[in-house]
Coordinates of C-alpha atoms in Angstrom, one line a residue:
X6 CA 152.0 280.8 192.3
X7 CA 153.5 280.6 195.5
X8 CA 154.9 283.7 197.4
X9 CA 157.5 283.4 200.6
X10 CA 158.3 286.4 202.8
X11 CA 159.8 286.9 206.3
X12 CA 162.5 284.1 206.0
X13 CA 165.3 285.7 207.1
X14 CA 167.2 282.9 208.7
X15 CA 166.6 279.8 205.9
X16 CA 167.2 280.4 202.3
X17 CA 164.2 281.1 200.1
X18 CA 165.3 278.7 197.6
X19 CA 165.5 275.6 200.6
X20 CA 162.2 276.4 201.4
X21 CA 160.8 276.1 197.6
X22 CA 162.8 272.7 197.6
X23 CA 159.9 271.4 200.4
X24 CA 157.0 272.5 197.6
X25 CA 156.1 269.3 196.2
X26 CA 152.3 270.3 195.1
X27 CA 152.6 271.0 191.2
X28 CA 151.6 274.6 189.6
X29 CA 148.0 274.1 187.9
X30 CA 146.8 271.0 190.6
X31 CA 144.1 271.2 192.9
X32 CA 145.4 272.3 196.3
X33 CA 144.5 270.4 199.2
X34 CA 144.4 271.8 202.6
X35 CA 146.7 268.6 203.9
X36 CA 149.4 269.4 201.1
X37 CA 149.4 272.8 203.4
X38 CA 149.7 271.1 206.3
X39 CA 152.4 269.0 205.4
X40 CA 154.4 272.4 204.0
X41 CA 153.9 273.8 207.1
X42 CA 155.5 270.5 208.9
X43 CA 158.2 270.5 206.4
X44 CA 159.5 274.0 206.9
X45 CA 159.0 274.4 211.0
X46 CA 161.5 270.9 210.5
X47 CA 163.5 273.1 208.2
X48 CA 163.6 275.8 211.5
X49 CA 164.2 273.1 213.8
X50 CA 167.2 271.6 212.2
X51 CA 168.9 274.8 212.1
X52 CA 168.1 275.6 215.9
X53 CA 165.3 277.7 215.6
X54 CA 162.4 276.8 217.4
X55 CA 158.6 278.8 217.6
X56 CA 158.8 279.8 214.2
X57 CA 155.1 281.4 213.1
X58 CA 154.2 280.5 209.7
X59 CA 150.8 281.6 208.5
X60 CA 149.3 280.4 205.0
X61 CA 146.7 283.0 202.8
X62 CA 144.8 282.4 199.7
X63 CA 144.1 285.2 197.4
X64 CA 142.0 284.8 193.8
X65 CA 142.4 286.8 190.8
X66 CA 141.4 290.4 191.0
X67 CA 142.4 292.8 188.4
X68 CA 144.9 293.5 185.7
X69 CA 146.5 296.6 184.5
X70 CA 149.4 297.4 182.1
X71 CA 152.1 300.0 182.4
X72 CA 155.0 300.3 179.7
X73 CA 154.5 297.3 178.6
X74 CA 154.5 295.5 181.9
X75 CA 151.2 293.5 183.3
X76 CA 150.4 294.2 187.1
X77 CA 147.9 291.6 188.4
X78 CA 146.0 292.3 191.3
X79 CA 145.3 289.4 194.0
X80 CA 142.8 289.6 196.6
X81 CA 142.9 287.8 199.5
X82 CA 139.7 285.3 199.8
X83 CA 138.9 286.3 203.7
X84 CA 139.9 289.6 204.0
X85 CA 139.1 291.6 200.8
X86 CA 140.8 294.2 201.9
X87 CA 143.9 292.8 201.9
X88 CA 145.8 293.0 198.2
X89 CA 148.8 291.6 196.7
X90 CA 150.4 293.0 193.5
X91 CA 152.6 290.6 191.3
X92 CA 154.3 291.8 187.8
X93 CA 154.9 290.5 184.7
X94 CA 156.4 291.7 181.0
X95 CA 153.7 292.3 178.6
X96 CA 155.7 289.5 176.0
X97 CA 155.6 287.0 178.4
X98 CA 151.9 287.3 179.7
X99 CA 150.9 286.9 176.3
X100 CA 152.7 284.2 175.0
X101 CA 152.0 282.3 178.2
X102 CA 147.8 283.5 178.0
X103 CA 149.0 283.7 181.6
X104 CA 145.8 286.1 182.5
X105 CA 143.4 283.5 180.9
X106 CA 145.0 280.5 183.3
X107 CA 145.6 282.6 186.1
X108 CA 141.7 283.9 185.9
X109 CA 141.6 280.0 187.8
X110 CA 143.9 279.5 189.8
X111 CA 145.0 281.2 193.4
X112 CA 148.0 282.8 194.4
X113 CA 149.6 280.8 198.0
X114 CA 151.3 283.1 200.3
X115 CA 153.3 282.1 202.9
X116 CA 154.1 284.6 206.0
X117 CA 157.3 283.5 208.4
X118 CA 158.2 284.6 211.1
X119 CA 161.4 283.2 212.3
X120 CA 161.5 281.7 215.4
X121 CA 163.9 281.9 218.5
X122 CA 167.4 280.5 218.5
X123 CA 167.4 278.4 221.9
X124 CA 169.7 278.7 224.4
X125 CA 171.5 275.5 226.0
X126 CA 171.0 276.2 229.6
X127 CA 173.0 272.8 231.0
X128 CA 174.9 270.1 229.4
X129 CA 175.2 267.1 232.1
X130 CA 176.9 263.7 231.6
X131 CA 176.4 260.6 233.6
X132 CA 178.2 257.4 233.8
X133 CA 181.5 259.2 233.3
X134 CA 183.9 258.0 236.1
X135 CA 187.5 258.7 233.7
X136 CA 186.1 262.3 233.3
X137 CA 183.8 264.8 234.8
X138 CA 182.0 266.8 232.8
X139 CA 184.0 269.9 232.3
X140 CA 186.4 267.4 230.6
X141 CA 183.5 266.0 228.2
X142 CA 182.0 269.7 227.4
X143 CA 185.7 270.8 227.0
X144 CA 186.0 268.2 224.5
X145 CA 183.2 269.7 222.3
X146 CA 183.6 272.4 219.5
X147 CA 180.9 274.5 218.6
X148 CA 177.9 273.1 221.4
X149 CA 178.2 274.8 225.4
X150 CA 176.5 276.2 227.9
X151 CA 175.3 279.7 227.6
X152 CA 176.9 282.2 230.2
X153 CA 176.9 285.7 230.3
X154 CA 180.6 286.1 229.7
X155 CA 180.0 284.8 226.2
X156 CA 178.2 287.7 224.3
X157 CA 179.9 287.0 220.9
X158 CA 177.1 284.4 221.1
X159 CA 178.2 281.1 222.7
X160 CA 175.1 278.4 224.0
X161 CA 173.1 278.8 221.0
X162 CA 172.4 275.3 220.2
X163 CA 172.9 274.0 216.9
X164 CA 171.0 270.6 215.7
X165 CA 173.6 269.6 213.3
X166 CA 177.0 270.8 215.3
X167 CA 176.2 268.8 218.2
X168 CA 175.9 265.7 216.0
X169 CA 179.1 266.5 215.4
X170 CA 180.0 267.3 219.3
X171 CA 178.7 264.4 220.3
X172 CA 181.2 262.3 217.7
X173 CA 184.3 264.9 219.3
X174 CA 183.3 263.5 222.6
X175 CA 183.9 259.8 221.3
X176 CA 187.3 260.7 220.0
X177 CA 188.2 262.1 223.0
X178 CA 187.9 258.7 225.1
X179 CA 189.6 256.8 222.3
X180 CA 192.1 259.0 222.0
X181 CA 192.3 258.0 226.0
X182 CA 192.5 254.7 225.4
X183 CA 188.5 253.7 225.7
X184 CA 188.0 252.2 222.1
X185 CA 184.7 250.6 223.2
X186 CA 183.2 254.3 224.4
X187 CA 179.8 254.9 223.0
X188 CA 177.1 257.6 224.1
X189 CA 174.4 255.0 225.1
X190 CA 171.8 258.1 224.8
X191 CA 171.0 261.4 225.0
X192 CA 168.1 263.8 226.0
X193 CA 167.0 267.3 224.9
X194 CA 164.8 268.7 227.4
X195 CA 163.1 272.0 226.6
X196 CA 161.8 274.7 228.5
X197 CA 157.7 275.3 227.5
X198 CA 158.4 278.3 225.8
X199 CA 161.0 276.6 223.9
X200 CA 164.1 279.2 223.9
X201 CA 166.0 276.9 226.6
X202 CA 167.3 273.4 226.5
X203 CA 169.1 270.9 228.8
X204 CA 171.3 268.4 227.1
X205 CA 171.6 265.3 229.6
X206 CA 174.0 262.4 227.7
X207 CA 174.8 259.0 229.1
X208 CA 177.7 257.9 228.1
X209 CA 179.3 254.0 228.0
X210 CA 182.8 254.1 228.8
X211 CA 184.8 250.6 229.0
X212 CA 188.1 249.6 230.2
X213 CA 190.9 251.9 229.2
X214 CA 192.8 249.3 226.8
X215 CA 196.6 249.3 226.4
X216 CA 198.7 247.6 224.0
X217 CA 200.5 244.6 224.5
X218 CA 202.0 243.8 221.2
X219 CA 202.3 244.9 217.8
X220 CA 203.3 242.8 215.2
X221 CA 204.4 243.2 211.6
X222 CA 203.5 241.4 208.4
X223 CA 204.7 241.5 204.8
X224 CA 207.6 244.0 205.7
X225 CA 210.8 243.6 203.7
X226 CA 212.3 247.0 203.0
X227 CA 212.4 247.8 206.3
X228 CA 212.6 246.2 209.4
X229 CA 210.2 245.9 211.6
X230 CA 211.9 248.0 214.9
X231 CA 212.3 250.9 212.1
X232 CA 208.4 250.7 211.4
X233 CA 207.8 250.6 215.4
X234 CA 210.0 253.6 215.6
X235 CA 207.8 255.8 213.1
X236 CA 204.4 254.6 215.4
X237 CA 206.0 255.8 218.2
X238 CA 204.6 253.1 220.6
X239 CA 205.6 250.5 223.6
X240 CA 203.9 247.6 225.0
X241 CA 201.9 248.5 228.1
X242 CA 201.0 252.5 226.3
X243 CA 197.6 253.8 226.5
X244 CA 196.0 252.8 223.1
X245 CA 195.8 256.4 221.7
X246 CA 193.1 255.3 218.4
X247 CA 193.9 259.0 216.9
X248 CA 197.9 259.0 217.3
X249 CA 198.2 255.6 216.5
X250 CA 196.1 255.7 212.8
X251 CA 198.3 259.3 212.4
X252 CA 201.6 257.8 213.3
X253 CA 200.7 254.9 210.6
X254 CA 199.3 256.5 208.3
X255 CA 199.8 260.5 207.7
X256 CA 200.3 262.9 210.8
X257 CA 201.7 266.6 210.4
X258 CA 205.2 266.1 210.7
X259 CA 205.4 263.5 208.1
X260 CA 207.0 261.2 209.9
X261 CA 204.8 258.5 210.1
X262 CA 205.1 255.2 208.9
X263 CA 203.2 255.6 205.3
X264 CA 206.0 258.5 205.1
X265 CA 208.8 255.7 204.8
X266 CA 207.5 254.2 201.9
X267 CA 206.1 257.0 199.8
X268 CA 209.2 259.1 200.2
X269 CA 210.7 255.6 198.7
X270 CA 208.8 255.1 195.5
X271 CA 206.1 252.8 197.3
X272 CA 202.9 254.8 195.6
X273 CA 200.2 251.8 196.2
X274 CA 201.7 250.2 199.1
X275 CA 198.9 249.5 201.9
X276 CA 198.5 249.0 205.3
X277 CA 196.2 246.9 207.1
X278 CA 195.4 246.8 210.5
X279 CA 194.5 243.9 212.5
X280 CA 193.1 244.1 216.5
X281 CA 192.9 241.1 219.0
X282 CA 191.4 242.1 222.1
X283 CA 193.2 240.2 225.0
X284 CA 192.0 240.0 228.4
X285 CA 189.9 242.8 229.6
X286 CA 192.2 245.9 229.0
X287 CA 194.7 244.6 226.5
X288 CA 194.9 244.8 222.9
X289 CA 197.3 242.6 220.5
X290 CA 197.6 245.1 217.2
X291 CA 199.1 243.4 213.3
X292 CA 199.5 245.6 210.7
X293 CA 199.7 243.9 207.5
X294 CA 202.1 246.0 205.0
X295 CA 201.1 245.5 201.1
X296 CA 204.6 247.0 200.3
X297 CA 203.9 246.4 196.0
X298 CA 205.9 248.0 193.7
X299 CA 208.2 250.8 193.5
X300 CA 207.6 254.0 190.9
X301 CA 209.7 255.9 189.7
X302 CA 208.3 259.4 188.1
X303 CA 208.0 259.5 184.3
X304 CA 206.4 262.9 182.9
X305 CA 206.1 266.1 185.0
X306 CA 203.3 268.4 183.0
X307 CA 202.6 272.0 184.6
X308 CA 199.5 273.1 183.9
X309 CA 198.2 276.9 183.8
X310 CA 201.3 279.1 184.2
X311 CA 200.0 281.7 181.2
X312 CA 202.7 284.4 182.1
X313 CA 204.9 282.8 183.9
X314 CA 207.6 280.7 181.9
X315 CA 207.9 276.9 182.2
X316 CA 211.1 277.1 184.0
X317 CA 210.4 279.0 186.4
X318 CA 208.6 276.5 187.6
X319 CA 210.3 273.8 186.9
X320 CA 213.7 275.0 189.1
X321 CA 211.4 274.8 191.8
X322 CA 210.6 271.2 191.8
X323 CA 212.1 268.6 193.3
X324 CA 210.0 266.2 191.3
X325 CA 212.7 264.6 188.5
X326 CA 211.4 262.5 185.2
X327 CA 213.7 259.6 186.0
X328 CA 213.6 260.0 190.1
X329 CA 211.5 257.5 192.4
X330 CA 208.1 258.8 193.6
X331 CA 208.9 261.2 196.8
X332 CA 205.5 262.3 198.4
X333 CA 207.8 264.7 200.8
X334 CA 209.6 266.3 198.3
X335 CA 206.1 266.6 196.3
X336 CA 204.7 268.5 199.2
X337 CA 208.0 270.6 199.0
X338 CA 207.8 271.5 195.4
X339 CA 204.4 272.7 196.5
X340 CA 205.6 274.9 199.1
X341 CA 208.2 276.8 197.2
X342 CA 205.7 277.1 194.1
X343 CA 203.6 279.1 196.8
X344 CA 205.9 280.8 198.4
X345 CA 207.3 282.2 194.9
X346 CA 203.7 284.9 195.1
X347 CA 202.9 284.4 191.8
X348 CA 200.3 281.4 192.1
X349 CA 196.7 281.1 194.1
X350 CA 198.2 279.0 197.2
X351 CA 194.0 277.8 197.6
X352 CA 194.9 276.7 193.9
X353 CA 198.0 274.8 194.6
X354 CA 197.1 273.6 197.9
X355 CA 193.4 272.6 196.8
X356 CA 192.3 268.8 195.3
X357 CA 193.3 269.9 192.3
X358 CA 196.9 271.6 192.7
X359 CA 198.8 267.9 192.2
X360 CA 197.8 265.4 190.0
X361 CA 199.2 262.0 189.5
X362 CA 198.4 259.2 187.1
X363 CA 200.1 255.7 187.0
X364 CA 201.3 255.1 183.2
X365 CA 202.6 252.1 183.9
X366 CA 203.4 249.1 186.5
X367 CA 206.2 250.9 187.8
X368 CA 206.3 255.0 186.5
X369 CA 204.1 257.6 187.1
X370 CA 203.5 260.6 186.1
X371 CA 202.8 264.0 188.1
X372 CA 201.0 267.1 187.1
X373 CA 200.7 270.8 188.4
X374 CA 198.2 272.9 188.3
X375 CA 198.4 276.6 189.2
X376 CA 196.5 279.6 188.9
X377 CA 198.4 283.2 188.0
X378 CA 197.6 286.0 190.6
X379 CA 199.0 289.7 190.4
X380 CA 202.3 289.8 192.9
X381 CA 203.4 292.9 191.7
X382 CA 203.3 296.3 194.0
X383 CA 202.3 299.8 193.6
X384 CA 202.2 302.6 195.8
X385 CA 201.8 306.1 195.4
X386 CA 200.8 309.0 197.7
X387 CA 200.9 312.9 197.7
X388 CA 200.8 315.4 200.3
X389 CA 200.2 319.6 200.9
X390 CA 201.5 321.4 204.0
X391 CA 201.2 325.2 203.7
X392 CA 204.8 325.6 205.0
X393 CA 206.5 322.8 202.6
X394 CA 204.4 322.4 199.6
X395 CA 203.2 319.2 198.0
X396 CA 205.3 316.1 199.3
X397 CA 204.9 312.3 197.9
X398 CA 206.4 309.2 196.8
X399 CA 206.2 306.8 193.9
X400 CA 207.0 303.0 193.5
X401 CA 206.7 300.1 191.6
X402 CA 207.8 296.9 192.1
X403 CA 207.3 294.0 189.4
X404 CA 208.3 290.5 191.0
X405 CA 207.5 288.3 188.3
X406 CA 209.8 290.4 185.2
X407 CA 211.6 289.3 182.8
X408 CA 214.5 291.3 181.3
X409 CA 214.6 289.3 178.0
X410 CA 210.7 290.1 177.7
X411 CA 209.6 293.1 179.5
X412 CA 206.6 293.6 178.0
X413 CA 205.5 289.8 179.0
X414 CA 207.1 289.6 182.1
X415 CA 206.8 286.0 183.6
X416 CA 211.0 285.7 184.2
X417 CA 210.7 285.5 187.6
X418 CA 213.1 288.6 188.6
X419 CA 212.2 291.6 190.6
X420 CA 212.3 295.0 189.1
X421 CA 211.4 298.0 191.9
X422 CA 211.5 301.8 190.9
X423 CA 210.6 304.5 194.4
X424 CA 210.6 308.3 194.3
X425 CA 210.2 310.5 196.9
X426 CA 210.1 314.2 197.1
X427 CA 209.2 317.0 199.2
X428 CA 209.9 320.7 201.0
X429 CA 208.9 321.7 197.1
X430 CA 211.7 320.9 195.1
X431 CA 214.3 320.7 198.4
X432 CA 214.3 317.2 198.6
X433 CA 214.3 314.3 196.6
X434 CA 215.4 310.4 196.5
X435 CA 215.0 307.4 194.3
X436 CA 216.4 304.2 194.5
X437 CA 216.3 301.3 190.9
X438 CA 216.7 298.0 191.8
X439 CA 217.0 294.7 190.0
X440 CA 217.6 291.0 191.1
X441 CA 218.0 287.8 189.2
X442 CA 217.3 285.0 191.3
X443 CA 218.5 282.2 189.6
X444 CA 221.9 283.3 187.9
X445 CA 222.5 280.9 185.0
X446 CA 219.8 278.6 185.9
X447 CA 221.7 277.9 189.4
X448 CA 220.1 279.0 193.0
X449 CA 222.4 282.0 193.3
X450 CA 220.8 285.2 193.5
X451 CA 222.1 288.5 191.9
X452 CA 221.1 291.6 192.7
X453 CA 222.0 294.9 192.2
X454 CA 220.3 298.6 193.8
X455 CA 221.3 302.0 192.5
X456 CA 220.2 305.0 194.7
X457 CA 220.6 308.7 194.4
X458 CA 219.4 311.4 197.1
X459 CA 219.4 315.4 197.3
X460 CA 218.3 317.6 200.1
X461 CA 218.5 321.4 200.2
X462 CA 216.8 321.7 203.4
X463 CA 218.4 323.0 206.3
X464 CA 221.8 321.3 205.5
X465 CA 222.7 320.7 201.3
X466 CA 223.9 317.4 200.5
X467 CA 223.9 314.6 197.7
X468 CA 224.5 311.0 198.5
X469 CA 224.9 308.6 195.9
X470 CA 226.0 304.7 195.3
X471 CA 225.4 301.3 194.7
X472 CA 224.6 298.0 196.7
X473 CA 225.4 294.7 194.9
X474 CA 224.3 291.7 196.4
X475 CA 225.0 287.8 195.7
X476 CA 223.1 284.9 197.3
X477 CA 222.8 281.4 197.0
X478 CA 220.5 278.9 198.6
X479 CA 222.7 276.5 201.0
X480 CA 222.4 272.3 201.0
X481 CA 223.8 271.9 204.2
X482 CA 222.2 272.1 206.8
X483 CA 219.7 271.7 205.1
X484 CA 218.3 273.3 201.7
X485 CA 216.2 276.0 203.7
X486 CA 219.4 277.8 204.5
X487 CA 220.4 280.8 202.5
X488 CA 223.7 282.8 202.8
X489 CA 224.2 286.2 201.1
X490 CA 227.1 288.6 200.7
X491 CA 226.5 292.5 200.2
X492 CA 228.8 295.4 199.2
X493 CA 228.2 298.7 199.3
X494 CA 229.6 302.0 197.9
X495 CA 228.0 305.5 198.6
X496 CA 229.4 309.0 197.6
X497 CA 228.7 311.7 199.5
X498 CA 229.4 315.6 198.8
X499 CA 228.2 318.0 201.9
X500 CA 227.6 321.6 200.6
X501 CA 226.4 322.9 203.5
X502 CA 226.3 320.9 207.0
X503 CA 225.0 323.2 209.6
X504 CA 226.6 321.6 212.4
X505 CA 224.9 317.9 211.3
X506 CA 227.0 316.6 208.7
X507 CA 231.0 317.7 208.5
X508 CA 231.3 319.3 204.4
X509 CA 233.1 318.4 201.6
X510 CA 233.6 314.9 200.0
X511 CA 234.2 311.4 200.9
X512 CA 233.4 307.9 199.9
X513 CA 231.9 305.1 201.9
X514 CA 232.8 301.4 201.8
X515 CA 230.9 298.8 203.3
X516 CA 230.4 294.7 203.2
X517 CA 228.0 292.2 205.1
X518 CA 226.9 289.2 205.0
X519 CA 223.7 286.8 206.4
X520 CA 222.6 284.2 206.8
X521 CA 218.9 283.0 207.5
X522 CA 216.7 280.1 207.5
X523 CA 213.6 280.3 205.5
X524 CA 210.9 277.6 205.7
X525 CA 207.0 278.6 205.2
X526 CA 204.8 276.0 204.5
X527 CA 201.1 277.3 203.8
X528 CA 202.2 281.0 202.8
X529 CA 198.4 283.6 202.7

């Protein structure tokens, strides 16, 4: 058996994974040495450095059993006075004969003791002439110099960031225009008691290339200026390697040039890029375009709505059996499926949300997969003043309900109930409210809100009334645009003023409208 303690920083279960002598084998002391090696590497990987590990041997002492469990007894082989207790069911020591084969055999126990986490004391650079070195650290994520400012814990170093830094410091200069940048080496220099480290790189940079030409290939759907429009560059710009393969090929905006042909149908189109160095600063670019054929969508399957209905989902999509392939308008019918609350967004968002398969040389079909998550709201809170008495408030709000099936819900309408009270039984207000969003199956909202309220304290009054509201979702500007129209009626009767509110009745009268722009595209 082998026993770790005092690894605090590395996982018990990465440590086992370095074990490679089998249970029952004759141990040999450089099978320990090696498992020693392996986990001060482990350490060092992770940045830790000085790490103690200490190896003991104990034998077989004794056995005793306790309510049916088996407590064995290890000794340690140098120092007898040193004990180690391990336990075992009674059932399990008995079917195994485990005190029989462990009479022979000796328990291994590793001691750790982590070592330090090291500082990074200097990062220099040399060879760099296009930037200094606060440019090049700056450039860097996660690895930087420690200074006292930082106590959250900045200038630890990290083994396996800095691999990464040191690729972030590469991008940097081709996203400057040095596409022949390289990091010819790099030192780590430690201190002797290894808790401090300089970081001295030398770095390669090149000419800072610009392009000359670019030239198009295979393009017959569109022309080649409206391609060059979409990359977004001119002969004699810095050679930006980052903006130029976002521009072509997917960037945030979704504007790029791979944009123009998925929003068209164009689902295996392909790009290819071409470079010709020319002269000693100058690059000559051809991009090949594979432009294939052109798919229209043929099934759209929605996959793990259990409450809510089909078409709920469905009037959210702008993905139609029938309509060419739109990766835009995919993305859309993403957004609003989030933005709806009643789906995982990690769901929809994630590898998995949207699915498609080609079904044939020219249809395809798309899936989507959600994941049902509460949306609904409840609140509810209670309160004592000696003077007053007990004061509170009650609410519920169901976002996801169905009229037609209350008890399943899943209609995508919003049902909200609140009650207040309080000064005893001297005040008290609730409001109903109910909204259909899509009023026969078109994106006009309908809502309606009835509220009642009754105060006895210092000035007696009722108010009353009703607020009806009707929405719809606009095309023009653009379909983010929303216009709404509100009227409201409220009775009031003043019983008794006192100088705040004039007595008697009257009726109120009131009408609005709005209208807003709405457009979230990764909603928490």
């Amino acid at each position: 058996k082998v026993v770790i303690e005092g690894n605090d920083e590395i996982d018990t279960d990465d440590i086992e994974k370095k074990i490679s002598f089998l249970r029952g084998s004759i141990l040999k002391p450089q099978e320990v040495a090696k498992l020693i090696q392996k986990i001060n590497g482990l350490y060092e990987e992770e940045g830790y450095y000085n790490t103690e590990i200490t190896v003991k041997y104990f034998n077989y002492f004794t056995a005793d059993t306790l309510d049916g469990e088996i407590f064995v007894r290890w000794r340690n082989t140098t120092d007898l006075a040193e004990e180690y207790e391990v336990e075992y069911s009674e059932t399990e020591a008995k079917s195994s004969n485990l005190i029989n084969k462990i009479k022979e055999r000796l328990l291994l126990k590793i001691e750790i003791k982590d070592g330090d986490e090291v500082s990074i004391r200097e990062i220099a650079f040399s060879n760099n002439n296009a930037f200094d070195d606060d440019d090049l650290k700056s450039a860097m994520d996660e690895t930087s110099e420690a200074v006292w400012w930082k106590f959250w814990g900045g200038g630890k170093f990290d083994p396996k960031n800095y691999e990464k830094d040191k690729e972030l410091i590469i991008n940097y200069y081709k996203k400057n225009g040095y596409r022949d940048a390289e990091i010819l080496s790099d030192s780590l220099i430690y201190s002797d008691d290894k808790k401090d480290l300089q970081i001295l790189m030398d770095v390669y940079e090149g000419p800072q290339y610009k392009i000359r030409n670019i030239r198009w290939e295979g393009n017959t759907v569109y022309p080649s200026f409206a391609l060059n429009e979409r990359l977004d560059f001119a002969p004699g710009d810095v050679y930006d390697l980052e903006k130029f393969e976002q521009n072509l090929r997917g960037n945030e905006r979704q504007d790029d040039v791979s944009a123009l042909y998925l929003d068209n149908g164009y689902l295996t189109f392909n790009l290819q890029t071409k470079e010709t160095k020319i002269g000693e600063d100058s690059v000559d670019i051809t991009v090949r375009v594979e432009e294939r054929n052109q798919f229209k969508i043929g099934r759209v399957d929605i996959y793990g709505n259990d409450k809510t209905k089909e078409k709920v989902v469905r009037r959210e999509l702008y993905t139609i059996p029938g309509d060419f392939f739109n990766r835009g308008l995919l993305f859309r019918s993403v957004q609003n499926l989030a933005n709806l609350q009643y789906f995982s967004a990690e769901q929809l968002y994630g590898p998995e949300g949207i699915t498609t398969k080609l079904s044939s040389d020219s249809t395809v079909d798309v899936g989507f997969k959600v994941e049902e998550k509460s949306s609904d709201y409840l609140n509810a809170s209670v309160g004592y003043s000696g003077s007053f008495g007990f004061s509170g408030a009650v609410g519920v709000t169901l976002t996801n309900f169905s009229i037609a099936e209350p008890f399943r819900l899943g209609g995508g309408q919003v049902l909200s109930f609140n009650w207040q009270f309080g000064v005893g039984s001297l005040y008290r207000t609730f409001t109903l409210g109910f909204t259909e969003p899509w009023m026969f199956d078109t994106p006009t909202s309908v809502g309606a809100e009835l509220f009642d309220t009754r105060q006895q304290y210092v000035y007696d009054l009722r108010q009353s009334g009703a607020t009806i509201r009707v929405g719809r979702r606009l095309k023009w500007p653009d379909d983010f645009f929303y216009i709404q129209g509100r009227f409201k009626y409220q009775y009031n009767n003043v019983i008794e003023g006192q100088n705040y509110y004039t007595e008697g009745v009257s009726n109120q009268f009131s009408v609005g409208a709005l209208i807003s722009r709405r457009n979230i595209d990764n909603p928490v």
